[in-house]
PDB file of C-alpha atoms and ligand atoms in Angstrom:
ATOM      1  CA  UNK A  25      -0.026  -0.004   0.061  1.00 63.00           C
ATOM      2  CA  UNK A  26       1.333   3.301  -0.959  1.00 68.00           C
ATOM      3  CA  UNK A  27       0.323   6.328   1.579  1.00 62.00           C
ATOM      4  CA  UNK A  28      -1.345   9.046  -0.395  1.00 67.00           C
ATOM      5  CA  UNK A  29      -1.279  12.872   0.800  1.00 58.00           C
ATOM      6  CA  UNK A  30      -3.160  13.812   3.744  1.00 50.00           C
ATOM      7  CA  UNK A  31      -0.921  16.383   5.446  1.00 48.00           C
ATOM      8  CA  UNK A  32      -1.889  19.809   6.264  1.00 42.00           C
ATOM      9  CA  UNK A  33      -0.043  21.984   3.650  1.00 46.00           C
ATOM     10  CA  UNK A  34      -2.369  22.375   0.611  1.00 45.00           C
ATOM     11  CA  UNK A  35      -1.708  20.213  -2.137  1.00 49.00           C
ATOM     12  CA  UNK A  36      -3.270  21.015  -5.627  1.00 54.00           C
ATOM     13  CA  UNK A  37      -3.943  17.263  -6.076  1.00 65.00           C
ATOM     14  CA  UNK A  38      -5.899  15.608  -2.362  1.00 74.00           C
ATOM     15  CA  UNK A  39      -5.256  12.255  -2.548  1.00 88.00           C
ATOM     16  CA  UNK A  40      -2.754  12.106  -4.663  1.00 95.00           C
ATOM     17  CA  UNK A  41       0.302   9.471  -3.681  1.00 97.00           C
ATOM     18  CA  UNK A  42       3.558  11.265  -3.056  1.00 98.00           C
ATOM     19  CA  UNK A  43       6.626  10.294  -3.997  1.00 98.00           C
ATOM     20  CA  UNK A  44       9.708  11.661  -2.419  1.00 98.00           C
ATOM     21  CA  UNK A  45      13.647  12.157  -3.559  1.00 98.00           C
ATOM     22  CA  UNK A  46      16.339  13.364  -1.811  1.00 98.00           C
ATOM     23  CA  UNK A  47      18.366  16.725  -3.216  1.00 98.00           C
ATOM     24  CA  UNK A  48      21.415  14.490  -2.143  1.00 98.00           C
ATOM     25  CA  UNK A  49      24.599  16.774  -1.744  1.00 96.00           C
ATOM     26  CA  UNK A  50      28.312  15.776  -1.137  1.00 93.00           C
ATOM     27  CA  UNK A  51      31.583  18.040  -2.127  1.00 90.00           C
ATOM     28  CA  UNK A  52      29.128  20.841  -3.659  1.00 94.00           C
ATOM     29  CA  UNK A  53      27.851  18.357  -5.765  1.00 97.00           C
ATOM     30  CA  UNK A  54      24.038  17.013  -6.246  1.00 98.00           C
ATOM     31  CA  UNK A  55      23.571  13.511  -7.095  1.00 98.00           C
ATOM     32  CA  UNK A  56      21.391  12.286 -10.409  1.00 98.00           C
ATOM     33  CA  UNK A  57      20.110   8.831 -11.201  1.00 98.00           C
ATOM     34  CA  UNK A  58      19.069   7.723 -14.479  1.00 98.00           C
ATOM     35  CA  UNK A  59      16.169   5.155 -14.389  1.00 98.00           C
ATOM     36  CA  UNK A  60      16.527   2.145 -16.025  1.00 98.00           C
ATOM     37  CA  UNK A  61      12.202   1.480 -15.643  1.00 95.00           C
ATOM     38  CA  UNK A  62       9.915   1.506 -16.665  1.00 95.00           C
ATOM     39  CA  UNK A  63      10.872   1.865 -20.423  1.00 96.00           C
ATOM     40  CA  UNK A  64       8.767   5.381 -21.089  1.00 96.00           C
ATOM     41  CA  UNK A  65      11.390   6.967 -18.229  1.00 97.00           C
ATOM     42  CA  UNK A  66      14.121   3.964 -18.680  1.00 98.00           C
ATOM     43  CA  UNK A  67      17.236   6.878 -19.853  1.00 98.00           C
ATOM     44  CA  UNK A  68      15.977   9.892 -17.688  1.00 98.00           C
ATOM     45  CA  UNK A  69      17.158  11.326 -15.407  1.00 98.00           C
ATOM     46  CA  UNK A  70      15.952  11.737 -11.626  1.00 98.00           C
ATOM     47  CA  UNK A  71      16.163  13.188  -8.356  1.00 98.00           C
ATOM     48  CA  UNK A  72      16.096   9.367  -6.232  1.00 98.00           C
ATOM     49  CA  UNK A  73      13.439   8.327  -3.863  1.00 98.00           C
ATOM     50  CA  UNK A  74      10.105   6.894  -3.947  1.00 98.00           C
ATOM     51  CA  UNK A  75       6.762   6.674  -3.007  1.00 98.00           C
ATOM     52  CA  UNK A  76       5.675   7.161   0.557  1.00 98.00           C
ATOM     53  CA  UNK A  77       4.706   4.463   2.888  1.00 97.00           C
ATOM     54  CA  UNK A  78       1.642   4.687   5.510  1.00 95.00           C
ATOM     55  CA  UNK A  79       2.863   5.589   8.802  1.00 96.00           C
ATOM     56  CA  UNK A  80       6.250   7.294   7.550  1.00 97.00           C
ATOM     57  CA  UNK A  81       7.371  10.842   7.084  1.00 98.00           C
ATOM     58  CA  UNK A  82       8.781  12.507   4.605  1.00 98.00           C
ATOM     59  CA  UNK A  83      12.252  12.535   5.844  1.00 98.00           C
ATOM     60  CA  UNK A  84      11.818   8.390   6.856  1.00 98.00           C
ATOM     61  CA  UNK A  85      10.877   7.253   3.736  1.00 98.00           C
ATOM     62  CA  UNK A  86      13.635   9.073   1.964  1.00 98.00           C
ATOM     63  CA  UNK A  87      16.332   7.197   4.435  1.00 98.00           C
ATOM     64  CA  UNK A  88      14.395   4.333   2.952  1.00 98.00           C
ATOM     65  CA  UNK A  89      14.827   5.058  -0.366  1.00 98.00           C
ATOM     66  CA  UNK A  90      17.769   5.585  -0.744  1.00 98.00           C
ATOM     67  CA  UNK A  91      19.085   2.828   1.485  1.00 98.00           C
ATOM     68  CA  UNK A  92      17.262   0.425  -0.646  1.00 98.00           C
ATOM     69  CA  UNK A  93      18.090   2.399  -3.943  1.00 98.00           C
ATOM     70  CA  UNK A  94      21.855   3.944  -3.377  1.00 98.00           C
ATOM     71  CA  UNK A  95      23.146   1.455  -0.329  1.00 98.00           C
ATOM     72  CA  UNK A  96      24.285   5.342   1.341  1.00 98.00           C
ATOM     73  CA  UNK A  97      22.922   6.248   5.129  1.00 98.00           C
ATOM     74  CA  UNK A  98      21.563   9.924   4.872  1.00 98.00           C
ATOM     75  CA  UNK A  99      20.501  12.615   7.225  1.00 98.00           C
ATOM     76  CA  UNK A 100      17.342  14.398   5.877  1.00 98.00           C
ATOM     77  CA  UNK A 101      17.401  17.987   5.563  1.00 97.00           C
ATOM     78  CA  UNK A 102      15.238  21.363   4.630  1.00 97.00           C
ATOM     79  CA  UNK A 103      12.271  20.221   2.497  1.00 98.00           C
ATOM     80  CA  UNK A 104      12.300  22.171  -0.720  1.00 98.00           C
ATOM     81  CA  UNK A 105       8.843  24.367  -0.882  1.00 97.00           C
ATOM     82  CA  UNK A 106       6.662  22.807  -3.209  1.00 96.00           C
ATOM     83  CA  UNK A 107       5.296  19.667  -4.955  1.00 96.00           C
ATOM     84  CA  UNK A 108       5.965  18.965  -8.176  1.00 97.00           C
ATOM     85  CA  UNK A 109       3.056  16.875 -10.911  1.00 96.00           C
ATOM     86  CA  UNK A 110       4.409  14.171 -12.413  1.00 96.00           C
ATOM     87  CA  UNK A 111       1.762  12.063 -13.773  1.00 95.00           C
ATOM     88  CA  UNK A 112      -1.561  11.836 -13.378  1.00 95.00           C
ATOM     89  CA  UNK A 113      -2.048  10.553  -9.641  1.00 96.00           C
ATOM     90  CA  UNK A 114       1.118  11.694  -7.985  1.00 97.00           C
ATOM     91  CA  UNK A 115       3.352  14.162  -6.534  1.00 98.00           C
ATOM     92  CA  UNK A 116       7.441  14.533  -6.065  1.00 98.00           C
ATOM     93  CA  UNK A 117       8.355  15.946  -2.532  1.00 98.00           C
ATOM     94  CA  UNK A 118      12.087  17.297  -2.637  1.00 98.00           C
ATOM     95  CA  UNK A 119      14.344  17.396   0.065  1.00 98.00           C
ATOM     96  CA  UNK A 120      17.889  18.261   0.632  1.00 98.00           C
ATOM     97  CA  UNK A 121      20.411  14.922   2.044  1.00 97.00           C
ATOM     98  CA  UNK A 122      23.839  15.429   2.924  1.00 95.00           C
ATOM     99  CA  UNK A 123      25.531  11.932   2.785  1.00 95.00           C
ATOM    100  CA  UNK A 124      26.578   9.902   5.828  1.00 96.00           C
ATOM    101  CA  UNK A 125      27.907   7.143   4.787  1.00 96.00           C
ATOM    102  CA  UNK A 126      28.652   5.013   2.054  1.00 97.00           C
ATOM    103  CA  UNK A 127      29.147   5.192  -1.942  1.00 98.00           C
ATOM    104  CA  UNK A 128      26.315   5.421  -3.820  1.00 98.00           C
ATOM    105  CA  UNK A 129      25.265   2.496  -6.259  1.00 98.00           C
ATOM    106  CA  UNK A 130      22.333   1.691  -8.735  1.00 98.00           C
ATOM    107  CA  UNK A 131      20.894  -1.098  -6.394  1.00 98.00           C
ATOM    108  CA  UNK A 132      17.899  -0.632  -7.743  1.00 95.00           C
ATOM    109  CA  UNK A 133      15.091   1.739 -10.182  1.00 94.00           C
ATOM    110  CA  UNK A 134      18.976   3.259 -11.911  1.00 98.00           C
ATOM    111  CA  UNK A 135      21.594   2.532 -13.856  1.00 98.00           C
ATOM    112  CA  UNK A 136      23.919   5.307 -13.660  1.00 98.00           C
ATOM    113  CA  UNK A 137      24.688   7.654 -11.182  1.00 98.00           C
ATOM    114  CA  UNK A 138      26.727  10.707 -11.696  1.00 98.00           C
ATOM    115  CA  UNK A 139      27.461  13.487  -9.234  1.00 98.00           C
ATOM    116  CA  UNK A 140      27.004  17.694 -10.557  1.00 98.00           C
ATOM    117  CA  UNK A 141      28.577  20.199  -9.540  1.00 96.00           C
ATOM    118  CA  UNK A 142      26.564  23.569 -10.055  1.00 95.00           C
ATOM    119  CA  UNK A 143      27.390  24.618 -13.936  1.00 95.00           C
ATOM    120  CA  UNK A 144      26.798  20.285 -14.688  1.00 97.00           C
ATOM    121  CA  UNK A 145      22.891  20.659 -13.716  1.00 97.00           C
ATOM    122  CA  UNK A 146      22.473  20.865 -17.685  1.00 97.00           C
ATOM    123  CA  UNK A 147      24.323  17.842 -18.849  1.00 98.00           C
ATOM    124  CA  UNK A 148      21.497  15.162 -18.062  1.00 98.00           C
ATOM    125  CA  UNK A 149      18.481  14.680 -19.593  1.00 98.00           C
ATOM    126  CA  UNK A 150      16.459  15.591 -17.050  1.00 98.00           C
ATOM    127  CA  UNK A 151      12.757  14.101 -16.731  1.00 98.00           C
ATOM    128  CA  UNK A 152      10.660  17.130 -17.856  1.00 98.00           C
ATOM    129  CA  UNK A 153       8.463  17.082 -14.391  1.00 97.00           C
ATOM    130  CA  UNK A 154      12.086  16.873 -12.115  1.00 97.00           C
ATOM    131  CA  UNK A 155      13.548  20.118 -13.686  1.00 98.00           C
ATOM    132  CA  UNK A 156      11.509  22.486 -11.439  1.00 97.00           C
ATOM    133  CA  UNK A 157      12.220  20.606  -8.238  1.00 98.00           C
ATOM    134  CA  UNK A 158      15.945  19.925  -9.243  1.00 98.00           C
ATOM    135  CA  UNK A 159      16.190  24.371 -10.213  1.00 97.00           C
ATOM    136  CA  UNK A 160      15.792  24.440  -7.043  1.00 97.00           C
ATOM    137  CA  UNK A 161      17.697  21.790  -5.739  1.00 97.00           C
ATOM    138  CA  UNK A 162      20.990  23.732  -7.386  1.00 97.00           C
ATOM    139  CA  UNK A 163      20.215  27.051  -5.904  1.00 96.00           C
ATOM    140  CA  UNK A 164      20.500  25.056  -2.557  1.00 95.00           C
ATOM    141  CA  UNK A 165      23.528  23.578  -3.441  1.00 93.00           C
ATOM    142  CA  UNK A 166      26.012  23.791  -0.761  1.00 84.00           C
ATOM    143  CA  UNK A 167      29.569  26.018  -1.465  1.00 82.00           C
ATOM    144  CA  UNK A 168      32.595  24.254  -1.228  1.00 76.00           C
ATOM    145  CA  UNK A 169      36.107  25.374  -1.913  1.00 61.00           C
ATOM    146  CA  UNK A 170      37.139  23.899  -5.275  1.00 58.00           C
ATOM    147  CA  UNK A 171      39.898  21.685  -4.251  1.00 60.00           C
ATOM    148  CA  UNK A 172      37.420  20.494  -0.926  1.00 51.00           C
ATOM    149  CA  UNK A 173      35.638  18.692  -3.886  1.00 51.00           C
ATOM    150  CA  UNK A 174      35.282  14.776  -4.019  1.00 52.00           C
ATOM    151  CA  UNK A 175      35.724  13.037  -7.178  1.00 52.00           C
TER     152      UNK A 175
HETATM  153  N1  LIG B 226      12.492   8.394  -7.086  1.00 69.43           N
HETATM  154  C1  LIG B 226      11.346   9.208  -8.032  1.00 69.43           C
HETATM  155  N2  LIG B 226      10.460   9.582  -9.073  1.00 69.43           N
HETATM  156  C2  LIG B 226       9.503   9.814 -10.312  1.00 69.43           C
HETATM  157  C3  LIG B 226      10.060  10.779 -10.409  1.00 69.43           C
HETATM  158  N3  LIG B 226      10.346  11.845 -11.195  1.00 69.43           N
HETATM  159  C4  LIG B 226       9.329  10.718 -11.428  1.00 69.43           C
HETATM  160  O1  LIG B 226       8.101  11.322 -12.199  1.00 69.43           O
HETATM  161  N4  LIG B 226       9.162  10.128 -10.965  1.00 69.43           N
HETATM  162  C5  LIG B 226       7.605   8.923 -10.816  1.00 69.43           C
HETATM  163  C6  LIG B 226       8.929   7.530 -11.268  1.00 69.43           C
HETATM  164  C7  LIG B 226       7.750   6.495 -10.789  1.00 69.43           C
HETATM  165  O2  LIG B 226       6.415   6.453 -11.431  1.00 69.43           O
HETATM  166  C8  LIG B 226       7.516   7.012  -9.564  1.00 69.43           C
HETATM  167  C9  LIG B 226       7.773   7.233  -8.436  1.00 69.43           C
HETATM  168  O3  LIG B 226       8.196   5.362  -8.354  1.00 69.43           O
HETATM  169  P1  LIG B 226       9.429   4.783  -7.451  1.00 69.43           P
HETATM  170  O4  LIG B 226       9.462   3.553  -8.616  1.00 69.43           O
HETATM  171  O5  LIG B 226      10.546   5.610  -7.567  1.00 69.43           O
HETATM  172  O6  LIG B 226       9.024   4.070  -6.374  1.00 69.43           O
HETATM  173  P2  LIG B 226       9.258   3.211  -5.464  1.00 69.43           P
HETATM  174  O7  LIG B 226      10.438   2.721  -5.110  1.00 69.43           O
HETATM  175  O8  LIG B 226       8.371   3.080  -4.233  1.00 69.43           O
HETATM  176  O9  LIG B 226       8.952   2.178  -6.447  1.00 69.43           O
HETATM  177  P3  LIG B 226       7.959   0.960  -6.039  1.00 69.43           P
HETATM  178  O10 LIG B 226       8.074   0.340  -4.588  1.00 69.43           O
HETATM  179  O11 LIG B 226       6.664   0.194  -6.852  1.00 69.43           O
HETATM  180  O12 LIG B 226       9.103  -0.070  -7.080  1.00 69.43           O
HETATM  181  O13 LIG B 226       7.216   8.385  -9.875  1.00 69.43           O
HETATM  182  C10 LIG B 226      12.204  11.068  -9.745  1.00 69.43           C
HETATM  183  O14 LIG B 226      12.058  12.918  -9.072  1.00 69.43           O
HETATM  184  N5  LIG B 226      11.984  10.144  -8.603  1.00 69.43           N
END
């Protein structure tokens, strides 16, 4: 079963399935993930995450999804204000997140991962519905000294 919107924040689509995704930052870069399925989304890039389950907070869902999909532990930060329609009956909510441990690997739903610096954000073919959220995520990219970026 999948949780549907019940929170007091106004949603454009009451009753929609909530998909939570992470703007995962590390060393001044944002993680982009290339979907491997379903076929209509395969090859396009997104912010990793998945559907909110009953009884979970958005932050809990994000931690669970990034553990399952990428094999990493993350610390959620702020929710990026806004909610973006994905397809009929689905909305996207995004939290910033910081990598605590592990190296992201495309374990589920993805076949490639890429860390993008601010000037590289347009270098992948984002899902159209993710572009507004990615722009907001880019605005929040932590500044780091040039030699502080990790490979
Ligand atoms: N995770 C994620 N899903 C997105 C994004 N943009 C977008 O259109 N989607 C779509 C793809 C899927 O139809 C749906 C999320 O499903 P999912 O497959 O990632 O969720 P899940 O891990 O909970 O999936 P499952 O348990 O049903 O396999 O939202 C995005 O940025 N992140």
